[in-house]
Coordinates of C-alpha atoms in Angstrom, one line a residue:
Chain A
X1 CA 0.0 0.0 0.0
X2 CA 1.5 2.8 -0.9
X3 CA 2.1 6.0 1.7
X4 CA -0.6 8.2 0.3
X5 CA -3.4 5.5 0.3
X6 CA -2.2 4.6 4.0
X7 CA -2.3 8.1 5.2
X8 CA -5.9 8.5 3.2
X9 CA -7.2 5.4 5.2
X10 CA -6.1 6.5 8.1
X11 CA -7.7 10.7 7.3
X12 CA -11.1 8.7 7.5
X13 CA -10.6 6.0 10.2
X14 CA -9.0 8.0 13.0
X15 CA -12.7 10.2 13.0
X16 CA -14.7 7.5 12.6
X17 CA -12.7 5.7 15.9
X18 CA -13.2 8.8 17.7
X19 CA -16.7 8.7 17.3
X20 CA -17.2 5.4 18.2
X21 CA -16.6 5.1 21.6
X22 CA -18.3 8.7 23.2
X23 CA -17.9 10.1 26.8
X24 CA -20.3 11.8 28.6
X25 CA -20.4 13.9 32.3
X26 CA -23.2 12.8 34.6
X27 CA -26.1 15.1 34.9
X28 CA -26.7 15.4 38.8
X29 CA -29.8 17.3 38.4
X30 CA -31.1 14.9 35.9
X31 CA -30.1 11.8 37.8
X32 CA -30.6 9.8 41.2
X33 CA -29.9 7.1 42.7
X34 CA -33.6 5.8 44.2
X35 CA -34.1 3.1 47.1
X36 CA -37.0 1.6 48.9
X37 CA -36.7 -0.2 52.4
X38 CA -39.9 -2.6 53.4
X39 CA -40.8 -0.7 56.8
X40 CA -41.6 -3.3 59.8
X41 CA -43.0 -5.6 57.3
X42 CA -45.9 -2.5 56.0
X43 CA -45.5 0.0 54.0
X44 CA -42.4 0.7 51.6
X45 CA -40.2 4.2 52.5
X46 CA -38.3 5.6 49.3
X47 CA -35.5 7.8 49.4
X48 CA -33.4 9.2 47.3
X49 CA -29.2 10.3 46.7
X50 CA -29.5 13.6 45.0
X51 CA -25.9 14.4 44.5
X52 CA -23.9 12.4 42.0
X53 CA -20.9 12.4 40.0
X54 CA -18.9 10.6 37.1
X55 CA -18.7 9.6 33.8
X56 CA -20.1 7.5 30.8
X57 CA -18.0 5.8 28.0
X58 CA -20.5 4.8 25.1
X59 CA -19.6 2.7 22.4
X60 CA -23.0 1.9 20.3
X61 CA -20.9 -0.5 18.2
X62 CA -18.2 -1.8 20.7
X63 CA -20.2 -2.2 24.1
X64 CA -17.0 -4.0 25.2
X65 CA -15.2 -0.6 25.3
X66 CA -18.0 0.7 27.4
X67 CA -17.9 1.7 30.5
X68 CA -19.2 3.8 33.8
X69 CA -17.6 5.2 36.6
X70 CA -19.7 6.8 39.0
X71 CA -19.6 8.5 43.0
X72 CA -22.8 9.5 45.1
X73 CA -22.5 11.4 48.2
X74 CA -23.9 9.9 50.9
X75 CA -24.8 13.0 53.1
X76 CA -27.0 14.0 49.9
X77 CA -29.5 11.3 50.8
X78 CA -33.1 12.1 51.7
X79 CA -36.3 10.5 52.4
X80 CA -38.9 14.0 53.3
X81 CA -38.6 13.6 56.6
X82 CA -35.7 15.2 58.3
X83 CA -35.6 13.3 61.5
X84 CA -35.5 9.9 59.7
X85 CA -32.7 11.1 57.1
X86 CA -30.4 12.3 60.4
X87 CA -30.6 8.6 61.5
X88 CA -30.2 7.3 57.9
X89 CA -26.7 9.2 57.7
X90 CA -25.6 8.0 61.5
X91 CA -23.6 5.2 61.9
X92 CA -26.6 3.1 62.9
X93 CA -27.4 2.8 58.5
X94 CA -24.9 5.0 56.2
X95 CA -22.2 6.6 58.6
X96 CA -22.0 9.4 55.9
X97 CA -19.6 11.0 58.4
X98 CA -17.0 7.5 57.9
X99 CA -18.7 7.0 54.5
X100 CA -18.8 9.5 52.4
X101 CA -18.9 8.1 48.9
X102 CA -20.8 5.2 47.4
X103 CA -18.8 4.3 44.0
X104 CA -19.6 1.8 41.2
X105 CA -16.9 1.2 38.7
X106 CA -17.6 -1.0 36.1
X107 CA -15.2 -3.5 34.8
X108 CA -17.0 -5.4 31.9
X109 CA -19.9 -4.9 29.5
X110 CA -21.5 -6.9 27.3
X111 CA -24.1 -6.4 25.1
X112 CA -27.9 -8.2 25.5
X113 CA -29.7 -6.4 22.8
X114 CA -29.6 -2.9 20.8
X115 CA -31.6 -1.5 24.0
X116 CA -29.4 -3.1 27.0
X117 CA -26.6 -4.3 28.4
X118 CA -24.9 -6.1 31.4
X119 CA -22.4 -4.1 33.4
X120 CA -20.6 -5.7 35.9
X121 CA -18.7 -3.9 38.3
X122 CA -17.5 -2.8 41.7
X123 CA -20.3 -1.4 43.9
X124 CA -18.6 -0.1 47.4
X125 CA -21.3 1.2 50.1
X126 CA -20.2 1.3 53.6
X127 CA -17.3 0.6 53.1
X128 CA -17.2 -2.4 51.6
X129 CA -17.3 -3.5 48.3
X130 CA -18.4 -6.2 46.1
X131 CA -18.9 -7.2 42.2
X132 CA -22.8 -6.9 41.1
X133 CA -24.3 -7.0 37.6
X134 CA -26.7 -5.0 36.2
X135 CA -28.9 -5.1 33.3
X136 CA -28.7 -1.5 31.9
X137 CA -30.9 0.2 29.9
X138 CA -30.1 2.7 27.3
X139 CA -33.5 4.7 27.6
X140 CA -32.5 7.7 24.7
X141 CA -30.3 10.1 23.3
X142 CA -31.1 13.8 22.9
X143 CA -30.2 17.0 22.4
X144 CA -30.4 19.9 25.5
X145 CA -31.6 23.9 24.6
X146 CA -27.9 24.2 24.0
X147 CA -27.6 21.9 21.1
X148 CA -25.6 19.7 23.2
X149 CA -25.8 15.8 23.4
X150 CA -26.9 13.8 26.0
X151 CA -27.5 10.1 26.9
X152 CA -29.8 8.5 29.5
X153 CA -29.7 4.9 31.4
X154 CA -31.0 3.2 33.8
X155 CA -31.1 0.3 35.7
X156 CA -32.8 -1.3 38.8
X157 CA -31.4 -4.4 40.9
X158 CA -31.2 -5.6 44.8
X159 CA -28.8 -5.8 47.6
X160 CA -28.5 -6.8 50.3
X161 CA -27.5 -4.3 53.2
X162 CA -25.7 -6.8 55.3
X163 CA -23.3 -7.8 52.5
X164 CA -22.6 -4.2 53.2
X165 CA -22.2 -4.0 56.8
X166 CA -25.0 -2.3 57.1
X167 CA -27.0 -4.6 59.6
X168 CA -29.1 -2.5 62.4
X169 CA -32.8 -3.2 62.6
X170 CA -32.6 -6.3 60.4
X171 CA -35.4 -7.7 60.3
X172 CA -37.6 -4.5 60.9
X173 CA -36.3 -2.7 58.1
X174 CA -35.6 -5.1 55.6
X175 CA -31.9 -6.8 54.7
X176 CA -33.2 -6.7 50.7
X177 CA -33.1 -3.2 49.2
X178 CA -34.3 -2.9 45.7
X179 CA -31.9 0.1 44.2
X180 CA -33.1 2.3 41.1
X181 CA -30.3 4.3 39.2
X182 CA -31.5 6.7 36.9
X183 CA -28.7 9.1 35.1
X184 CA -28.5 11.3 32.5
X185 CA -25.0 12.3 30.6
X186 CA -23.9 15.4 29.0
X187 CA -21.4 14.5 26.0
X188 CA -18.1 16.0 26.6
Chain B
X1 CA -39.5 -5.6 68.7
X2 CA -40.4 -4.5 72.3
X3 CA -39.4 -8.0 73.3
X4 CA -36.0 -7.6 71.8
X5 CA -35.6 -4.4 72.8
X6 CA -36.2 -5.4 76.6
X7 CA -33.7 -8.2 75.9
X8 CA -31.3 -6.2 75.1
X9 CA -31.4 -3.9 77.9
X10 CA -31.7 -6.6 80.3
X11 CA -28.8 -8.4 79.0
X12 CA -25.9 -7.2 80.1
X13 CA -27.2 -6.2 83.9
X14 CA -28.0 -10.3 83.9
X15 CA -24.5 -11.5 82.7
X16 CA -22.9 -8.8 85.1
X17 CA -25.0 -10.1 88.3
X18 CA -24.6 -13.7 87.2
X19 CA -20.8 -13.4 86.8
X20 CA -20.7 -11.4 90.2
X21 CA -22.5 -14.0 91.9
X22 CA -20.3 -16.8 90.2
X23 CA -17.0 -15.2 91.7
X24 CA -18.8 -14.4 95.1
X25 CA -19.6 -18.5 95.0
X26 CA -16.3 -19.4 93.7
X27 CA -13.9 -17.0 96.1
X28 CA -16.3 -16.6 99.3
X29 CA -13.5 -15.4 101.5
X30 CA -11.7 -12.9 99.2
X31 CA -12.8 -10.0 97.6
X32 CA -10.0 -10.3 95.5
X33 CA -12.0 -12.4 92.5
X34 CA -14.5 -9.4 92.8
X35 CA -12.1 -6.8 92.3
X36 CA -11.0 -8.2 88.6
X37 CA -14.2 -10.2 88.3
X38 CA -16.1 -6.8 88.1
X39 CA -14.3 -5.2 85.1
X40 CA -14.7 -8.5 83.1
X41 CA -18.3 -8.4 84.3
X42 CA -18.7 -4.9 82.8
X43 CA -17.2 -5.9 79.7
X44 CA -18.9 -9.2 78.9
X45 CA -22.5 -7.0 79.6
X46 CA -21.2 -4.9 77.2
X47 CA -19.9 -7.2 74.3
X48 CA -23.0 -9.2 74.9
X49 CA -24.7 -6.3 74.2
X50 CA -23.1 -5.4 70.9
X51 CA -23.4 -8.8 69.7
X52 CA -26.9 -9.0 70.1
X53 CA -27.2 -5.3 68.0
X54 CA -24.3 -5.3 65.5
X55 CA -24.4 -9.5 65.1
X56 CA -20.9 -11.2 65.0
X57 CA -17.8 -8.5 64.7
X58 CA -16.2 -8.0 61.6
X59 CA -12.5 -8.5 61.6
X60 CA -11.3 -6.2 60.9
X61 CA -13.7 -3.8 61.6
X62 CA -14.9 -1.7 59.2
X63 CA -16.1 1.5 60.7
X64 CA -15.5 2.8 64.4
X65 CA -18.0 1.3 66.4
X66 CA -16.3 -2.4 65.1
X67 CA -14.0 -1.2 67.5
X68 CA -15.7 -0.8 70.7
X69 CA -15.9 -4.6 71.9
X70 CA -12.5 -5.1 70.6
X71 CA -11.4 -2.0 72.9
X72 CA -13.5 -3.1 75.8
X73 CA -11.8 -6.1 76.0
X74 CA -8.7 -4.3 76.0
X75 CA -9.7 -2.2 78.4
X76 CA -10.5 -5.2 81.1
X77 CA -7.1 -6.9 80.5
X78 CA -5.3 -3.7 81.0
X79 CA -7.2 -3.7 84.4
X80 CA -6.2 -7.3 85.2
X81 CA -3.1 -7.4 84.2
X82 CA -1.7 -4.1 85.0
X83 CA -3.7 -1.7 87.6
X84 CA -2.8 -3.7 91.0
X85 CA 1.0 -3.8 89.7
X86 CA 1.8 -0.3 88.3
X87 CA 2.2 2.6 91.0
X88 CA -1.1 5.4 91.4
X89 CA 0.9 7.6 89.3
X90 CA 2.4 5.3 86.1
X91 CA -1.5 4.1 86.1
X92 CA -2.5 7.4 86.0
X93 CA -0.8 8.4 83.2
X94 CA -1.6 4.9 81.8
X95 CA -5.0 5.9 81.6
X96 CA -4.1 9.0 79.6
X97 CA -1.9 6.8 76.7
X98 CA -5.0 4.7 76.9
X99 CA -7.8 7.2 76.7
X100 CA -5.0 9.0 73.3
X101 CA -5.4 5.2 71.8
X102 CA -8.7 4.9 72.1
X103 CA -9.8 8.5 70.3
X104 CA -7.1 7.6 68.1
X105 CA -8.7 3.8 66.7
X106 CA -12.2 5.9 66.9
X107 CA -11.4 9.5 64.5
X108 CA -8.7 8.2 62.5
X109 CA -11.2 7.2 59.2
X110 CA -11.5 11.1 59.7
X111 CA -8.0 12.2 59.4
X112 CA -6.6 13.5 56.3
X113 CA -9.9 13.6 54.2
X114 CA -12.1 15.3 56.7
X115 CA -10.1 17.0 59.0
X116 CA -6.7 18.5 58.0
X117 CA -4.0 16.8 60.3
X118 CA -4.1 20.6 62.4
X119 CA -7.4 19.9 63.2
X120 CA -6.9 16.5 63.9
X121 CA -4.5 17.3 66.5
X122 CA -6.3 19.4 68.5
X123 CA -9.4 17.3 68.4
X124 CA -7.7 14.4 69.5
X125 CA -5.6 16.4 72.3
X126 CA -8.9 17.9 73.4
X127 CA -10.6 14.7 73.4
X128 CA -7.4 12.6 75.0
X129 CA -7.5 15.5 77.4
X130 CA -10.9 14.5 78.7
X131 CA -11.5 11.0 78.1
X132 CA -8.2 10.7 80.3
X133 CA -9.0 12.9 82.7
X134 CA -12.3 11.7 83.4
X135 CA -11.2 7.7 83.5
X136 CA -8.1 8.9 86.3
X137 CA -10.7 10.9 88.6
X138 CA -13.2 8.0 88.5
X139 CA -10.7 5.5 89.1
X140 CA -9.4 7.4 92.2
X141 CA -12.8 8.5 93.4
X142 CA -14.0 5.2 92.9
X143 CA -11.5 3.8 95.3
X144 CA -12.5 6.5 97.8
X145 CA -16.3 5.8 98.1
X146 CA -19.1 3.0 96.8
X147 CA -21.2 5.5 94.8
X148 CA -19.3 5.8 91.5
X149 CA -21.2 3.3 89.9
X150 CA -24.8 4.9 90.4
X151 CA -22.8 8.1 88.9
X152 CA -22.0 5.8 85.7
X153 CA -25.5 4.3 86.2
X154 CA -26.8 8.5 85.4
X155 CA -24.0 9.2 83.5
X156 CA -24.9 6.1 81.2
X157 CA -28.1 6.6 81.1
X158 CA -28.2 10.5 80.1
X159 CA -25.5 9.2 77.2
X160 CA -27.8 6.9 76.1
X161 CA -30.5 9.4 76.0
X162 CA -28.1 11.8 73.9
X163 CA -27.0 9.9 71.7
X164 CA -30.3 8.4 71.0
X165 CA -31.8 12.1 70.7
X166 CA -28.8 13.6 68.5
X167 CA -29.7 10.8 65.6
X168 CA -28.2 7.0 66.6
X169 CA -30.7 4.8 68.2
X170 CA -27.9 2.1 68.1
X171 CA -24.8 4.3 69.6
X172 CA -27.8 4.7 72.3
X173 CA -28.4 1.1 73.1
X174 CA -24.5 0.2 73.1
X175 CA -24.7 3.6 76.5
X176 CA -27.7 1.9 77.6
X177 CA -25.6 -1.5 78.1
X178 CA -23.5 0.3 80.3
X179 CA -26.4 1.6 82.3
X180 CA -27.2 -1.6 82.6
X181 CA -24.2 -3.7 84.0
X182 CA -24.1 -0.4 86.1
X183 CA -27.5 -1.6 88.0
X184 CA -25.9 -4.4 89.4
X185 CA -22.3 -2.7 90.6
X186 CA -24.5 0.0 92.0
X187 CA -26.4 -2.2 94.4
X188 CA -23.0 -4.1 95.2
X189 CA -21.7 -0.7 95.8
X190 CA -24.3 0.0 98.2
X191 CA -24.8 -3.3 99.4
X192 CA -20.9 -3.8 100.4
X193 CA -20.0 -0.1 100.9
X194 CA -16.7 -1.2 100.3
X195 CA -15.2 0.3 97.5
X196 CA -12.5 -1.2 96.2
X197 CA -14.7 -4.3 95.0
X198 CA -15.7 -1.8 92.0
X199 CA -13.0 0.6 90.9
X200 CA -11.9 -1.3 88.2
X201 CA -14.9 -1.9 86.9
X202 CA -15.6 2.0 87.1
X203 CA -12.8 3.1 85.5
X204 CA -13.3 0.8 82.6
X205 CA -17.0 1.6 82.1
X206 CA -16.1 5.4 82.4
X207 CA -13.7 4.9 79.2
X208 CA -16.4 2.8 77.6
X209 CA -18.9 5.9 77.9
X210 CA -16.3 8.0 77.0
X211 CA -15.4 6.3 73.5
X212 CA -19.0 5.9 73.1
X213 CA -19.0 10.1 73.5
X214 CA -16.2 10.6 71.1
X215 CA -18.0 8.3 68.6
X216 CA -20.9 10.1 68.9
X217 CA -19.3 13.8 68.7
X218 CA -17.8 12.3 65.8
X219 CA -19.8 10.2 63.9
X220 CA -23.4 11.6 64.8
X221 CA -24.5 14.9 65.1
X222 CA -23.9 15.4 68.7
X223 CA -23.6 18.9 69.2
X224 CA -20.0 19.5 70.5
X225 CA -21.1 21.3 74.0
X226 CA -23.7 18.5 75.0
X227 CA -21.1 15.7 73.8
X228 CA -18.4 17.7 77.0
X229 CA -20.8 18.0 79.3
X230 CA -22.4 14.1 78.6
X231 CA -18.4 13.7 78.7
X232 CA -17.8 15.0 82.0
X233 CA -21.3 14.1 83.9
X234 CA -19.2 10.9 85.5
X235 CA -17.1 13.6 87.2
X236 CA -20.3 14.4 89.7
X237 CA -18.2 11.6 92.1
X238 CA -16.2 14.4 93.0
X239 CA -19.6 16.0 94.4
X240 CA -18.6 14.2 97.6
X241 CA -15.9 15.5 98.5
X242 CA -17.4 19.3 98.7
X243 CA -16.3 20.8 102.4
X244 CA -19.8 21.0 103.1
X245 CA -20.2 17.6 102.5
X246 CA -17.8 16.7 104.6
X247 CA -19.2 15.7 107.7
X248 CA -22.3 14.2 106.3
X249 CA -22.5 10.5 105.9
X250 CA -21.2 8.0 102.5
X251 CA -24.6 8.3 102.0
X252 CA -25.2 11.8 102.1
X253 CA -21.9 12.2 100.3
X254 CA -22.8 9.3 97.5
X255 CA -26.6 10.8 97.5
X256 CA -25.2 14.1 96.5
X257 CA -22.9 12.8 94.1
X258 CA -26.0 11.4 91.9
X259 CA -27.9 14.6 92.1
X260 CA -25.3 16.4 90.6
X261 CA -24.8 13.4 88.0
X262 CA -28.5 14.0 87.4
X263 CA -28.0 17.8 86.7
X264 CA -25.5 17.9 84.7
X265 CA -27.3 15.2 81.9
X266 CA -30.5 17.2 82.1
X267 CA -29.1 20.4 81.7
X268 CA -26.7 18.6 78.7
X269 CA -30.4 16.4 77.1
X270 CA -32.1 20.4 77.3
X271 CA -29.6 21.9 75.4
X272 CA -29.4 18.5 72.9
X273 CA -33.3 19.2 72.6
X274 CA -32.9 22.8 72.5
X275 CA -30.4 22.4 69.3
X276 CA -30.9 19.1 67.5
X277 CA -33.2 19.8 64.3
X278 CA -36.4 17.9 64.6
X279 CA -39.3 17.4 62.2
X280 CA -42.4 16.2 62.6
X281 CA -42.5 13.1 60.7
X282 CA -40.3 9.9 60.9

């Protein structure tokens, strides 16, 4: 091949690699981090981490080369009622004081179908951490007022809060925890 | 729930008396097996307790309070192995290097990230200062009269209280085992009016309260004032040794030692109501 043909191949690839694989700054005011906790074997309580931070690698074509990494601030968390969110962030649940963060980095993905994908990863809460897998959902791509792109996905799965450390009241507030993450991605 | 709860509070105060009993049985003639039976009695209560909340320990632990049966147990073998053999004043500043580990294990997750090493410092001085200070009074006063352990019995109880009211239910419960084992050393106390069967028990239950203070100063939003003077309430002992107390009787002296124990947790509970932000709902 000769050099001009190799440099014209590479004029069009180089772009067209750059594009594949996109990164993206999570949204905090378009994204959360939802749970629900089965109260004294009644009702459900939901609460919410309102303050996140991170960052998406997208690859529509590659979802190998994906990848997330995200941190949530524990102190951010709140359930509507101020007395119950105090005891959430002691050391009796949280210990936001010991535990700031709660992190997920992902260290695999691999494609299900054009919509969704597993990511398996690092989830540390408490302290501890531990590998859990996620089915993802790509829920859409847009554009904001700005012209800018952005990327939503979301995913719902369960702990449990003991793998965590996180043991008080077990059984009256329950051990399983179903988790929601929602979050949104402004392209870089 | 209210079953457990009861269980949990009655707990230690059982394996206290039951161990008390079993040394009284086993050493009828000395009070010797008392004297180091009663700090292990304080400290089994106490781990009991924490089992029964926290569930087996994590090892190693992995937030503060992992540390607290781990450090009551240190605490009791330091009594047995070292108080009868050290002089007054090498035990006194034992209790100090003691009081610096024990704030140390407890704040140091905190150190570097949340408080710049400056701060650090003078936290942990301040709080060495008084945990140390508080253990060595006890300890002395507790070898000078039977009442210190109904002053730990109030002291406990209003850290409890606190802790419970600032925002950790469970930092509450682990005071409230101390209140309890304290029930049982407080009617020996009065029982025997001999002192020396439970100054070793005081001074390690005064530490205990003390790391539970720190933890909670630390960890849970107890305000910093209420956490010093929750700190300090086991310092009322010294109530009976006023000069106008000094001709009553031990029990007018030990009677006035747990009124002013009593005073100083209300007034420290009115200002924790007065300044912890409540809402209506839960």
């Amino acid at each position: 091949m000769s050099r001009f043909a190799l440099t014209a191949l590479l004029a069009f690839a180089l772009p067209v690699a750059a594009r594949a694989a996109d990164t993206y700054n999570i949204d905090q005011s378009h994204s959360a981090l939802i749970f629900k906790a089965h109260h004294l074997g009644a009702g459900h309580v939901y609460g919410m981490f309102t303050e996140m931070s991170g960052s998406i690698v997208h690859d529509a074509a590659n979802p190998a080369a994906s990848s997330i990494d995200l941190t949530v601030k524990t102190d951010s968390l709140t359930t509507h009622a101020g007395q119950r969110d105090t005891h959430l962030k002691s050391p009796d649940f949280f210990n936001s004081k010991q535990f700031p963060k709660i992190t997920f980095k992902s260290k695999s993905v691999t494609k299900v179908d054009d919509k969704s994908m597993n990511v398996t990863g690092d989830l540390t809460i408490h302290g501890v951490t531990k590998p859990v897998t996620a089915k993802v959902t790509h829920t859409g791509t847009g554009k904001d007022p700005t012209g800018a792109t952005i990327i939503g996905f979301e995913t719902a799965f369960t702990i449990k809060r003991s793998d965590y450390g996180i043991t008080y009241w077990i059984p009256q507030i329950d051990d399983e925890i179903p988790l929601i993450i929602s979050i949104e991605g402004n392209k870089k | 729930m209210v079953v457990a709860g009861l269980i949990i509070a009655l707990l230690p105060a059982v394996i206290c008396a039951l161990a008390l009993v079993a040394l009284r049985a086993w050493r009828p003639d000395s009070d010797a097996s008392l004297r180091w039976g009663a700090p292990l009695a304080v400290t089994a209560g106490f781990v009991a307790a924490q089992t029964m909340i926290d569930g087996a320990p994590r090892i190693p632990p992995i937030e503060a309070s992992g540390w607290f049966s781990i450090i009551a147990v240190t605490l009791a073998l330091f009594v047995l192995v070292l108080r009868s053999r050290v002089p007054a004043k090498l035990w006194a500043v034992a209790s100090f290097v003691i009081a610096l580990a024990i704030v140390f294990v407890i704040v140091h997750p905190l150190i570097g990230e949340s408080w710049p090493l400056p701060v650090a410092i003078a936290w942990i001085a301040g709080m060495t200062a008084v945990a140390g200070s508080v253990a060595w009074i006890v300890d002395r006063r507790a070898a000078a009269g039977p009442g210190a352990p109904a002053v730990l019995l109030v002291a406990a109880t209003g850290i409890a209280a606190g802790l419970t009211l600032c925002g950790s239910a469970r930092y509450g419960q682990l005071a409230g085992a101390i209140a309890s084992v304290m029930g049982p050393l407080s009617l020996l106390g009065f029982v025997r009016r001999d002192a020396r069967v439970v100054e070793g028990a005081a001074w390690v239950a005064s530490l205990i309260l003390a790391m539970l203070v720190i933890a909670g100063v630390t960890y849970v939003d107890v305000p910093v004032f209420v956490g010093l003077l929750l700190a300090l309430a086991p310092l009322a002992v010294l109530t009976g040794e006023l000069p106008m107390l000094a001709s009553g009787s031990l029990w007018k002296r030990d009677g006035a030692r747990v009124v002013a124990a009593i005073a100083i947790v209300a007034l420290a509970l009115g200002v924790a109501a007065a300044t912890v932000t409540r809402s209506a709902a839960y």
